[in-house]
PDB file of C-alpha atoms in Angstrom:
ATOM      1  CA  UNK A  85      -1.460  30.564  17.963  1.00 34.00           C
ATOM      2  CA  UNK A  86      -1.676  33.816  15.859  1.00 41.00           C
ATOM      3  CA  UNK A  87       0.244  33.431  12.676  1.00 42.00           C
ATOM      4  CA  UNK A  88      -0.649  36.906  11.483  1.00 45.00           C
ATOM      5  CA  UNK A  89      -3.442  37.437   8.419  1.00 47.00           C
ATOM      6  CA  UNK A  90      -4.572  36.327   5.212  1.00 47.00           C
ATOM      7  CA  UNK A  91      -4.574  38.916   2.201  1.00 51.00           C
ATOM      8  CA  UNK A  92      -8.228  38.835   2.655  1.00 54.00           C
ATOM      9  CA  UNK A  93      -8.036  39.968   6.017  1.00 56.00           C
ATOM     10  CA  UNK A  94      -9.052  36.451   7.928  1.00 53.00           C
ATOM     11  CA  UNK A  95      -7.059  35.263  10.382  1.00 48.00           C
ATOM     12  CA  UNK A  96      -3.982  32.467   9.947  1.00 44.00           C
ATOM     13  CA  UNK A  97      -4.305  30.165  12.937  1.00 43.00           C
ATOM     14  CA  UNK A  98      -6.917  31.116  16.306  1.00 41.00           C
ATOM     15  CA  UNK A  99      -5.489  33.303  18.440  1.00 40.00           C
ATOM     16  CA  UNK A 100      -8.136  33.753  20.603  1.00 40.00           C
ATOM     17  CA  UNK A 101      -9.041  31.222  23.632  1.00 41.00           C
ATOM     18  CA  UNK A 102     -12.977  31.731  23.144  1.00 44.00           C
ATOM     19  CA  UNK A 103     -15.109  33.818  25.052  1.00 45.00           C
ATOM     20  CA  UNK A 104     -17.813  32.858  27.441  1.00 48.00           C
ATOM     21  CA  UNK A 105     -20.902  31.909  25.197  1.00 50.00           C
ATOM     22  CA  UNK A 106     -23.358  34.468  27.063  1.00 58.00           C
ATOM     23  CA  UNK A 107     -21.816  37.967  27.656  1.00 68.00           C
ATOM     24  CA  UNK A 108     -23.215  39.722  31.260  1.00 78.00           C
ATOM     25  CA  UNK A 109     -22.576  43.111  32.165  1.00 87.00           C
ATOM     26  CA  UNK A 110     -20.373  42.912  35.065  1.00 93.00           C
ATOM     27  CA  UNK A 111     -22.298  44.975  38.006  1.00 96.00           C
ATOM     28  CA  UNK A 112     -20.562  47.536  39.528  1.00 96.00           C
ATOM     29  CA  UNK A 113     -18.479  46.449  42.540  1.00 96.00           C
ATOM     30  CA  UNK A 114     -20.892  46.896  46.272  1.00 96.00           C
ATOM     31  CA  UNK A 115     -18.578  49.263  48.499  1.00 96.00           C
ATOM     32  CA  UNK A 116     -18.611  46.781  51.096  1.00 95.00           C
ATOM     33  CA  UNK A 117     -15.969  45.056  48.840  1.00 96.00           C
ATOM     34  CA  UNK A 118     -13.869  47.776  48.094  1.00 94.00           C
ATOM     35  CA  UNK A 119     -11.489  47.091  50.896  1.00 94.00           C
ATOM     36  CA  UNK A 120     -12.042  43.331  50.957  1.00 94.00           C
ATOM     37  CA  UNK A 121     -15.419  43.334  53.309  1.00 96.00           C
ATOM     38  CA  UNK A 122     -15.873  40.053  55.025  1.00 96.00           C
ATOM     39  CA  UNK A 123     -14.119  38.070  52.341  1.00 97.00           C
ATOM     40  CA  UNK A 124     -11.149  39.235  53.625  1.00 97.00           C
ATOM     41  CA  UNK A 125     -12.136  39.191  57.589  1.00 97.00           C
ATOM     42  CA  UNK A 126     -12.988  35.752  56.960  1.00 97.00           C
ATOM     43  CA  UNK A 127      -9.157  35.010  55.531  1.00 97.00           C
ATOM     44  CA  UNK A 128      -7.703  36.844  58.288  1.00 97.00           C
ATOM     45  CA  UNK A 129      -9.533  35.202  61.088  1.00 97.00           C
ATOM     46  CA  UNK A 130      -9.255  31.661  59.158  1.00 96.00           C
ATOM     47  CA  UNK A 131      -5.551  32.427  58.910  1.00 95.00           C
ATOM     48  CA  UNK A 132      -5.091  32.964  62.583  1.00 95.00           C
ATOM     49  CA  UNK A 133      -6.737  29.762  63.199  1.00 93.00           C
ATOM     50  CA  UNK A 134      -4.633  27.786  61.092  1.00 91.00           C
ATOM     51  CA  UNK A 135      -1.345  29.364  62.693  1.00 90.00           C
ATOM     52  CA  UNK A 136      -0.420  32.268  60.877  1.00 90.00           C
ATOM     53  CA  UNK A 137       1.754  34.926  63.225  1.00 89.00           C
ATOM     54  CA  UNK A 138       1.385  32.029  65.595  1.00 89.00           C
ATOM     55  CA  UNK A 139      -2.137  32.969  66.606  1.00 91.00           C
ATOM     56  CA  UNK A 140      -1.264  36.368  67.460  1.00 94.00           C
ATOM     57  CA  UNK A 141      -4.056  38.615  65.274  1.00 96.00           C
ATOM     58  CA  UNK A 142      -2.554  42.394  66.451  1.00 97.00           C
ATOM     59  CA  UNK A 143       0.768  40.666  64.535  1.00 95.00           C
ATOM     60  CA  UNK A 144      -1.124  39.361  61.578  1.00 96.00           C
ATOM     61  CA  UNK A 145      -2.385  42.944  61.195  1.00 96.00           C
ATOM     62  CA  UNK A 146       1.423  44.439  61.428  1.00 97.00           C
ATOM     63  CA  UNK A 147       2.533  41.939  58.789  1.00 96.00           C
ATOM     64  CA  UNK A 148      -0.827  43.131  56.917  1.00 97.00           C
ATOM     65  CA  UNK A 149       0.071  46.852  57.409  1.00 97.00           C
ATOM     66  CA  UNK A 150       3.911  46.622  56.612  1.00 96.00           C
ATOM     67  CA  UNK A 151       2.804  44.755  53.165  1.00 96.00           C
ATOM     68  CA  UNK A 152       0.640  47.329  52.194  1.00 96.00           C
ATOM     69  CA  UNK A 153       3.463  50.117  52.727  1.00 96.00           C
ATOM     70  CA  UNK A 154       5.692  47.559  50.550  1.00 95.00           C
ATOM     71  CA  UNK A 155       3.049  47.495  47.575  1.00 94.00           C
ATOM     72  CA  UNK A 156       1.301  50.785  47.548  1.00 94.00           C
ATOM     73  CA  UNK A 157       3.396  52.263  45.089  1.00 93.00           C
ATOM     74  CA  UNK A 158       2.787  50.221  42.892  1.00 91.00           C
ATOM     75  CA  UNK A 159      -0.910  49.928  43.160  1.00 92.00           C
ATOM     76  CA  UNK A 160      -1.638  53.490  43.283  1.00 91.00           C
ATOM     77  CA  UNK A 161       0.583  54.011  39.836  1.00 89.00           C
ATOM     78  CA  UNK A 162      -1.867  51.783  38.376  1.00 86.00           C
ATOM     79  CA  UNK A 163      -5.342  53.132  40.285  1.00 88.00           C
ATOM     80  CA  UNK A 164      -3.785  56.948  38.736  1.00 88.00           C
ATOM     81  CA  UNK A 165      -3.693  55.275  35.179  1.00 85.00           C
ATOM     82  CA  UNK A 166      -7.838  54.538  35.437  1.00 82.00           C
ATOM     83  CA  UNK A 167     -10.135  57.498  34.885  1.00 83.00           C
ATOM     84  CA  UNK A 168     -13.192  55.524  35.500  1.00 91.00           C
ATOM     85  CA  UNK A 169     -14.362  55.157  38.830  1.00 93.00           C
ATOM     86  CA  UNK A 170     -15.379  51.807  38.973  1.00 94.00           C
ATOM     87  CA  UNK A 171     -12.183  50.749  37.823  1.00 93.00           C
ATOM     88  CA  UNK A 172     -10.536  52.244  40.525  1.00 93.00           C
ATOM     89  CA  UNK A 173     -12.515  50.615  43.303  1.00 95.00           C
ATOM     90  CA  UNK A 174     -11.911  47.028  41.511  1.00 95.00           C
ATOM     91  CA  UNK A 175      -7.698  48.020  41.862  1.00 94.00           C
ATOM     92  CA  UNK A 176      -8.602  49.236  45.737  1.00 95.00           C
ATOM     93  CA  UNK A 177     -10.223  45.692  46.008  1.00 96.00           C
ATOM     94  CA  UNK A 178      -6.967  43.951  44.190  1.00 96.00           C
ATOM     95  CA  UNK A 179      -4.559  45.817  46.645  1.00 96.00           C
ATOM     96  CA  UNK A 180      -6.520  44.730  49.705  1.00 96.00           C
ATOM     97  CA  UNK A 181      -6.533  40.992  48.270  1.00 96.00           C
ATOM     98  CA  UNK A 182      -3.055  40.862  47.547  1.00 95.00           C
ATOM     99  CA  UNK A 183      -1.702  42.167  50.533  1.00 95.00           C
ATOM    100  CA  UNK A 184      -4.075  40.181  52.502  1.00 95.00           C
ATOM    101  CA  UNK A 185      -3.002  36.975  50.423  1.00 93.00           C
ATOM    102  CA  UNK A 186       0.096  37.653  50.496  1.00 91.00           C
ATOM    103  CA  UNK A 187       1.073  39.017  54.422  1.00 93.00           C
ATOM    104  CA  UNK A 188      -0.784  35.310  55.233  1.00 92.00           C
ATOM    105  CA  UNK A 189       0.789  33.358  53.017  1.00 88.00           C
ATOM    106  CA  UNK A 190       4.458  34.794  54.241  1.00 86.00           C
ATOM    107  CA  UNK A 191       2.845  34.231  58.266  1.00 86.00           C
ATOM    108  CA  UNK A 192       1.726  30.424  57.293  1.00 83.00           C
ATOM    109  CA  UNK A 193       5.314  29.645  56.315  1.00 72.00           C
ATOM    110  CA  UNK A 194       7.094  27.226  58.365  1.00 58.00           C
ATOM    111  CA  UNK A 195      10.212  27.178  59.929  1.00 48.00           C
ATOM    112  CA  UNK A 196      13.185  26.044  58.288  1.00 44.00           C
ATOM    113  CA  UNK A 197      13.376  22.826  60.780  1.00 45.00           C
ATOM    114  CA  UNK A 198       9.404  21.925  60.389  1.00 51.00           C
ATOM    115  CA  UNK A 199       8.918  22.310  56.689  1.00 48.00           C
ATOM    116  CA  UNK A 200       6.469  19.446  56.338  1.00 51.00           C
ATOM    117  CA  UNK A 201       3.979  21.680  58.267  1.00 52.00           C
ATOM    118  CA  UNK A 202       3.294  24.082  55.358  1.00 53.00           C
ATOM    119  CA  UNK A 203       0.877  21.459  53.305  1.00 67.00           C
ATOM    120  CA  UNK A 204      -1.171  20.864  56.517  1.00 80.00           C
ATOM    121  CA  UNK A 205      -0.985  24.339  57.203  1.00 84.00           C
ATOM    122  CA  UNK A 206      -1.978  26.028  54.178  1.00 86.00           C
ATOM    123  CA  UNK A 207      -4.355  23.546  53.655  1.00 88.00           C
ATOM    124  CA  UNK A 208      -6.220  23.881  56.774  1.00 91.00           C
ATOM    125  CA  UNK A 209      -6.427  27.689  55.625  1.00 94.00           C
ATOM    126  CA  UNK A 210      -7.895  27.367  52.213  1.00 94.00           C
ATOM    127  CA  UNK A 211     -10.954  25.099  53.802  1.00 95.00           C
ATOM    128  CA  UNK A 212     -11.322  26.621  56.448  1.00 96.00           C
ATOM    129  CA  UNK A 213     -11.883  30.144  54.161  1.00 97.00           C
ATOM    130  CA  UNK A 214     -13.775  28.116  51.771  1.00 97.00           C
ATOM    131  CA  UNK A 215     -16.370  27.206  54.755  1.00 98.00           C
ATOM    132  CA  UNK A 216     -16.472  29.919  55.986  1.00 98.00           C
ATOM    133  CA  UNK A 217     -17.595  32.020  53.031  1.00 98.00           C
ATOM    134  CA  UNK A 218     -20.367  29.284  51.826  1.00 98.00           C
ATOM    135  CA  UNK A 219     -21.914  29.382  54.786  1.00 98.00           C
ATOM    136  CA  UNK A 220     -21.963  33.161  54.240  1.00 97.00           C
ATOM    137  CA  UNK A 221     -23.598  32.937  50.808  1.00 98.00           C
ATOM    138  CA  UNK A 222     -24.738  29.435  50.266  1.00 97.00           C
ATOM    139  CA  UNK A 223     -25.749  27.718  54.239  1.00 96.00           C
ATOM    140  CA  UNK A 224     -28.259  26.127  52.718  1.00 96.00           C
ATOM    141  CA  UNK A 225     -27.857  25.225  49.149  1.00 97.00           C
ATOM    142  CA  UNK A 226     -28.011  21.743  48.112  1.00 96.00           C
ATOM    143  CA  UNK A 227     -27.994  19.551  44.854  1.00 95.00           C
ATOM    144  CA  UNK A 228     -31.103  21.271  43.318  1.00 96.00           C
ATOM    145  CA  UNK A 229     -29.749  24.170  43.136  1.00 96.00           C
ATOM    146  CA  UNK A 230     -27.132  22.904  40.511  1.00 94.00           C
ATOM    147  CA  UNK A 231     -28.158  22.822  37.092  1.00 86.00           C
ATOM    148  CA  UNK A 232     -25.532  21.513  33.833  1.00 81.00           C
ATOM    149  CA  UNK A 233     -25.282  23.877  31.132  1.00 78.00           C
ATOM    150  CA  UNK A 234     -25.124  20.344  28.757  1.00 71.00           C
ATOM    151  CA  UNK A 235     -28.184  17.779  29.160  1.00 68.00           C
ATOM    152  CA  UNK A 236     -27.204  14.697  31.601  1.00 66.00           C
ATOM    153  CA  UNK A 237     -25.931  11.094  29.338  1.00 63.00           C
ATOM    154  CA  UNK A 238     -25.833   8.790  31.702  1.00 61.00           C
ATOM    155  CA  UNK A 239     -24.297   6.205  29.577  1.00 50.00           C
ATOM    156  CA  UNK A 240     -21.580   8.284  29.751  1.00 50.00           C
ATOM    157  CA  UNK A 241     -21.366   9.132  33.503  1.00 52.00           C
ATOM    158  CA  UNK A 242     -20.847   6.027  34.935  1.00 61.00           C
ATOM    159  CA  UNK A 243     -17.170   5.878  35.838  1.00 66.00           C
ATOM    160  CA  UNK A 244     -16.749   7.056  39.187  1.00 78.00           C
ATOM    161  CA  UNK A 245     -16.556   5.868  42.486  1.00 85.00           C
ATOM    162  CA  UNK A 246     -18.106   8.944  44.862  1.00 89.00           C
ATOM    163  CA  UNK A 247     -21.399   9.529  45.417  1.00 90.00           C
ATOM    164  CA  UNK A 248     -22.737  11.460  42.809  1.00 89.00           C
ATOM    165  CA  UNK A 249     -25.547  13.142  44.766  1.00 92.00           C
ATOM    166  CA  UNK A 250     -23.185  14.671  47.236  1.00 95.00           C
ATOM    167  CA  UNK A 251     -21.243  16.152  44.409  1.00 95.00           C
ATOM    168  CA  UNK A 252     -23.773  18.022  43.508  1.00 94.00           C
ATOM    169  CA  UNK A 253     -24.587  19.104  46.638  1.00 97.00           C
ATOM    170  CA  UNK A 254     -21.431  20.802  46.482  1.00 97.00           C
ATOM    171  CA  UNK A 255     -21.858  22.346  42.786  1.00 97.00           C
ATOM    172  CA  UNK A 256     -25.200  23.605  44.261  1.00 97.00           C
ATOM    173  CA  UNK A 257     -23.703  24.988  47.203  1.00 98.00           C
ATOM    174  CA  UNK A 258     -20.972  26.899  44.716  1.00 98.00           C
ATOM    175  CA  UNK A 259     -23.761  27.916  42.250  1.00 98.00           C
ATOM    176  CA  UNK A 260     -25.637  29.977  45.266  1.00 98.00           C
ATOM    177  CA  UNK A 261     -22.287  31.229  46.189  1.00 98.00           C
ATOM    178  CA  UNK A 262     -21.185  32.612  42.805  1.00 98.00           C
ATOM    179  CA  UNK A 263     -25.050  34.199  42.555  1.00 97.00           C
ATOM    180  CA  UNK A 264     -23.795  36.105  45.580  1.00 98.00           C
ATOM    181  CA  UNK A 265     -20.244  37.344  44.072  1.00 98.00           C
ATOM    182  CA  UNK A 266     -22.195  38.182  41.074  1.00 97.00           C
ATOM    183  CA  UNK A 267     -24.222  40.461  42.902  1.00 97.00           C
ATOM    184  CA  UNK A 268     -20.956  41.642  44.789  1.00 98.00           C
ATOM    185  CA  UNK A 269     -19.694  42.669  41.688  1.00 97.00           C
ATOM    186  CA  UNK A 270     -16.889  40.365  41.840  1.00 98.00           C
ATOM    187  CA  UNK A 271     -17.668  38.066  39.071  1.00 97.00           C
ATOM    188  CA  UNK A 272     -19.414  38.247  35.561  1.00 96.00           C
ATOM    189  CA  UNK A 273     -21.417  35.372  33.680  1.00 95.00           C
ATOM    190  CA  UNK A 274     -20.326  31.913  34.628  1.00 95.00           C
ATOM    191  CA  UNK A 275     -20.505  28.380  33.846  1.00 95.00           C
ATOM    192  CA  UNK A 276     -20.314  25.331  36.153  1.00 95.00           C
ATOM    193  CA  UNK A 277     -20.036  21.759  34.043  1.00 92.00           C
ATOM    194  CA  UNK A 278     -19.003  18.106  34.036  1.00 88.00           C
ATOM    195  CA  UNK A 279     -17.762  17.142  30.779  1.00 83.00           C
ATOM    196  CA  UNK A 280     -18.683  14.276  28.988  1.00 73.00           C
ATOM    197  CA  UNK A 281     -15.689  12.988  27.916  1.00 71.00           C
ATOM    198  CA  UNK A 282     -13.959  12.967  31.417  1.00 69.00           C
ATOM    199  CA  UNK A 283     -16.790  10.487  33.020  1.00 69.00           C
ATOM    200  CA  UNK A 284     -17.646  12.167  35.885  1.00 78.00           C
ATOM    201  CA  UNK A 285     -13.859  12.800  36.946  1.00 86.00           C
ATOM    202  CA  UNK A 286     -13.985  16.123  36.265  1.00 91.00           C
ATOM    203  CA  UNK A 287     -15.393  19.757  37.072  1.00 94.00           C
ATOM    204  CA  UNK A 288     -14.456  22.473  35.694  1.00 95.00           C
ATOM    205  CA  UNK A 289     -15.597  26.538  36.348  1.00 96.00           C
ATOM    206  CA  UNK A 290     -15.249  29.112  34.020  1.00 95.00           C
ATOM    207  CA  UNK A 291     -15.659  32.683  35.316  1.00 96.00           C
ATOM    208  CA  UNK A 292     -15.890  35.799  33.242  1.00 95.00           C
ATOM    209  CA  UNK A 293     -14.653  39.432  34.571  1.00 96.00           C
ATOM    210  CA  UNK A 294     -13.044  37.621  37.079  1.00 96.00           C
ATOM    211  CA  UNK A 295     -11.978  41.154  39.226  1.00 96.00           C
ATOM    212  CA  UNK A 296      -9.498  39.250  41.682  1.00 95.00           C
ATOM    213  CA  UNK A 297      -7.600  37.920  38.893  1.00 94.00           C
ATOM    214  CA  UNK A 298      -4.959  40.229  39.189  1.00 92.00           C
ATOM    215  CA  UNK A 299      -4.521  40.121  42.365  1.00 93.00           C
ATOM    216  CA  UNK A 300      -3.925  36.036  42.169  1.00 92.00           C
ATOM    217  CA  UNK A 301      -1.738  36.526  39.208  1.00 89.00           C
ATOM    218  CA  UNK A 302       0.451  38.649  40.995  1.00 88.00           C
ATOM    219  CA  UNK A 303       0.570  35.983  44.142  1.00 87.00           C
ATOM    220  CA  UNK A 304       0.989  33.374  41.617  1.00 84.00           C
ATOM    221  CA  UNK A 305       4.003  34.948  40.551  1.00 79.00           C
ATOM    222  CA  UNK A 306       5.927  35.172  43.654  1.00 72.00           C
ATOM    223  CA  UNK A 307       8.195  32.143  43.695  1.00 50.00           C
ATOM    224  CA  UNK A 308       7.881  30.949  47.802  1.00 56.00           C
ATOM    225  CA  UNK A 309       4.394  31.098  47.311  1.00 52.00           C
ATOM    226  CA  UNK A 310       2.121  28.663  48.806  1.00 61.00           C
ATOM    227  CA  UNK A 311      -1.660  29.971  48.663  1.00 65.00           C
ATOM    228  CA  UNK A 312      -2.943  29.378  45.119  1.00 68.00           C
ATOM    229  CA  UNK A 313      -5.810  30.847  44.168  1.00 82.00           C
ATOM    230  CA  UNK A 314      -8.304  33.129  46.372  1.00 93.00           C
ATOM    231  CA  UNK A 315     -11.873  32.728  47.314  1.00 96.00           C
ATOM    232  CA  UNK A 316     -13.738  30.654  44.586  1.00 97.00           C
ATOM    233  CA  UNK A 317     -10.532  27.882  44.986  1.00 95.00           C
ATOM    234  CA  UNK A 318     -11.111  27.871  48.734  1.00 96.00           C
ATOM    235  CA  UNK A 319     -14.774  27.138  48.129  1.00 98.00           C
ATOM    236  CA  UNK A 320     -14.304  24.187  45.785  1.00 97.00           C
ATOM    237  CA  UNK A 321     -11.582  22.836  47.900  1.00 96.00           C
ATOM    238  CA  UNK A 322     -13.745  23.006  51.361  1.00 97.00           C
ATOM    239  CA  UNK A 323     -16.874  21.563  49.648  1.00 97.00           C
ATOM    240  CA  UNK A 324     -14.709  18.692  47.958  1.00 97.00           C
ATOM    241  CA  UNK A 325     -13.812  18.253  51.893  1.00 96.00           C
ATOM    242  CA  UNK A 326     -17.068  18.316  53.229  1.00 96.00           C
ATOM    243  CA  UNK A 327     -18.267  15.670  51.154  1.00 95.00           C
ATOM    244  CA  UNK A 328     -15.289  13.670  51.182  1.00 95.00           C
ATOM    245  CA  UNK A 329     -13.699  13.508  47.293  1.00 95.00           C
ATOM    246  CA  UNK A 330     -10.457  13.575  46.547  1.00 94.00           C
ATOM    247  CA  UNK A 331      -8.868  15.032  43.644  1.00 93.00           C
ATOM    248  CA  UNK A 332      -5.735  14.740  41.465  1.00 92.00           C
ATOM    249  CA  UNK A 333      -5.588  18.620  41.343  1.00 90.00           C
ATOM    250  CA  UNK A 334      -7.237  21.716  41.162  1.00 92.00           C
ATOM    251  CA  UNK A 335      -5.943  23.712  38.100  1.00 91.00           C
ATOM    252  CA  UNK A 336      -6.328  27.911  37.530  1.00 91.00           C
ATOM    253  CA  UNK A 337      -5.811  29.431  34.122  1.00 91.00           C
ATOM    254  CA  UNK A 338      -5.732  33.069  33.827  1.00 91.00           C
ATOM    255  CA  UNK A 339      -7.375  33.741  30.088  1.00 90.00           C
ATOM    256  CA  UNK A 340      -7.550  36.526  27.861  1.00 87.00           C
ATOM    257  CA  UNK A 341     -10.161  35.497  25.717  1.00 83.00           C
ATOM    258  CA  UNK A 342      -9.326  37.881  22.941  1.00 79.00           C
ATOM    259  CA  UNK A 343      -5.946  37.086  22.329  1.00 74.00           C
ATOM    260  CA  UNK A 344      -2.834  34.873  22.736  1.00 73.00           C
ATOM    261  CA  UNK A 345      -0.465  37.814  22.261  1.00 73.00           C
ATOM    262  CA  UNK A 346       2.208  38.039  25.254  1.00 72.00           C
ATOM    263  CA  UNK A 347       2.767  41.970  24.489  1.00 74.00           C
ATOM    264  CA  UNK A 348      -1.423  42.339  24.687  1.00 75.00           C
ATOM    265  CA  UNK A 349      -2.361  39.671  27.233  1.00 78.00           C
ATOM    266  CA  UNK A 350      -4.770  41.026  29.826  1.00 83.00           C
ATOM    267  CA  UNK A 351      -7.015  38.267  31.605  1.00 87.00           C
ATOM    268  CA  UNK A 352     -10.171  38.868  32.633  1.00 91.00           C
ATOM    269  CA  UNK A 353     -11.226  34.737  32.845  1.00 94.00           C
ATOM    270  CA  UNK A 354     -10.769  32.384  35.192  1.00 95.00           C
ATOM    271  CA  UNK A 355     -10.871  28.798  34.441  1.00 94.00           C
ATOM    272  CA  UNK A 356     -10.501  26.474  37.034  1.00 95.00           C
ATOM    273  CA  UNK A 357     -10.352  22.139  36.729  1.00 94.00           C
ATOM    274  CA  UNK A 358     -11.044  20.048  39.265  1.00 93.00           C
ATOM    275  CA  UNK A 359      -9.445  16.679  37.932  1.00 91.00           C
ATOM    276  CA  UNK A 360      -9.369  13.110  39.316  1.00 91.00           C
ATOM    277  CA  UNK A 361     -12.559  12.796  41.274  1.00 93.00           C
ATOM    278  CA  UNK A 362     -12.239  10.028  43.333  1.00 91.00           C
ATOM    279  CA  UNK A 363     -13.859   8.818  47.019  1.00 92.00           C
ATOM    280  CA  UNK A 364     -11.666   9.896  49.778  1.00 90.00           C
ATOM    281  CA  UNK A 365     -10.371   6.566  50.962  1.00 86.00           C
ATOM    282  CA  UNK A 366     -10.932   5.826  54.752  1.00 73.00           C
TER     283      UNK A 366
END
């Protein structure tokens, strides 16, 4: 909390989250990702699969066009308000993801007398676009490609039931894949960990100059919405699938690592949890 200053200038309280303890320069966004590239193909043609517009992809694309028209207004006041560039091309990419996100997740909705198809539904989705894009940028990536920002205590990683190996298959596989969004220009420095003090139950990502973020805040937002998260959730959430672990939840927090301020909160962190690691019964 920020309870203002001290008369010798120091803080009263933290108000700051905490950055990232290594700072990258964030590269500057490829143009292949300035409309979306083959991150968004790959959620369009995942969406048709799992039922959005009923299959139909020319009225997928009219929902897709028609939310665009709703939102442009609104995007392009904010691209005007940038005078850099690169700025610009990382607002062109959050328009594209949002209406994108958001013309699929309106499509995936079920009707009003089938409502328990929308977990099965969305769900199918968010793997399927999670697949999908590691075996774009990570096909072959496999447990030694993970490595744990804290050394390994085994003493204290005992308490789980899932087969540790193939979890880190999976943290491998997401590594390689966030090396290749880095290089996109899509994400900054990150950090992939299991914490001590959780015994192996969770995982948790932290991702700085996160530039979807406000895109997914925006989704987040909307009140009937059902897709939570974008890409890097899909991943975790197909790879947890793959390799057959369940999970309590998968948490996102949107973090401005400067300041808790509500009048001066602008997020550029994503922190995600992956809690309650357990083997997928049979």
């Amino acid at each position: 909390y920020d309870n203002g200053f001290r008369k010798d200038g120091t803080r009263i309280g933290n108000p700051v989250i905490g950055g990232l303890c290594k700072r990258e320069p964030l590269l500057p966004l490829d143009e292949s990702m300035v409309d979306g590239g083959f991150v968004l193909e790959s959620a369009f043609n995942c969406a048709l699969q799992a039922g959005a517009a009923n299959g139909d992809a020319e009225a997928l694309k009219r929902s897709i066009v028609k939310m665009k028209d709703l939102v442009r207004p609104s995007f392009d006041r904010s691209i005007s308000e940038k005078t850099s560039e690169e700025e610009k091309k990382r607002k062109l990419l959050n328009f594209a993801l949002y209406s994108y996100t958001r013309a699929i997740d309106d499509d995936l909705k079920p009707s009003s007398s089938s409502p328990s198809s929308l977990p099965t539904t969305m769900k199918k989705f968010q793997i399927a676009w999670g697949r999908d894009l590691i075996a774009r940028w990570a096909p072959n990536a496999n447990r030694s490609d993970y490595f744990s920002p804290f050394p390994d205590k085994k003493d204290e990683f005992e308490d789980f039931d899932y087969d540790k190996g193939l979890l880190l298959d999976s943290l491998g596989a997401l590594k390689v894949a966030l090396d290749q969004m880095k290089k996109l220009g899509l994400i900054g420095y990150y950090e992939i960990s299991i914490p001590y003090d959780d015994y192996g139950s969770v995982v948790t990502v932290a991702i700085d100059d996160y530039v979807p973020i406000n895109s997914e805040l925006l989704l987040s937002e909307q009140n009937q919405n059902r897709i939570v998260g974008g890409p890097v959730q899909a991943m975790i959430r197909s790879l947890m699938d793959r390799v057959m672990i369940d999970y309590d939840a998968l948490d996102s927090f949107y973090i401005d690592p400067y300041t808790t301020k509500q009048d001066e909160y602008n997020p550029s962190q994503l922190l995600l949890s992956l809690n309650g690691l357990r083997k997928r019964k049979s």
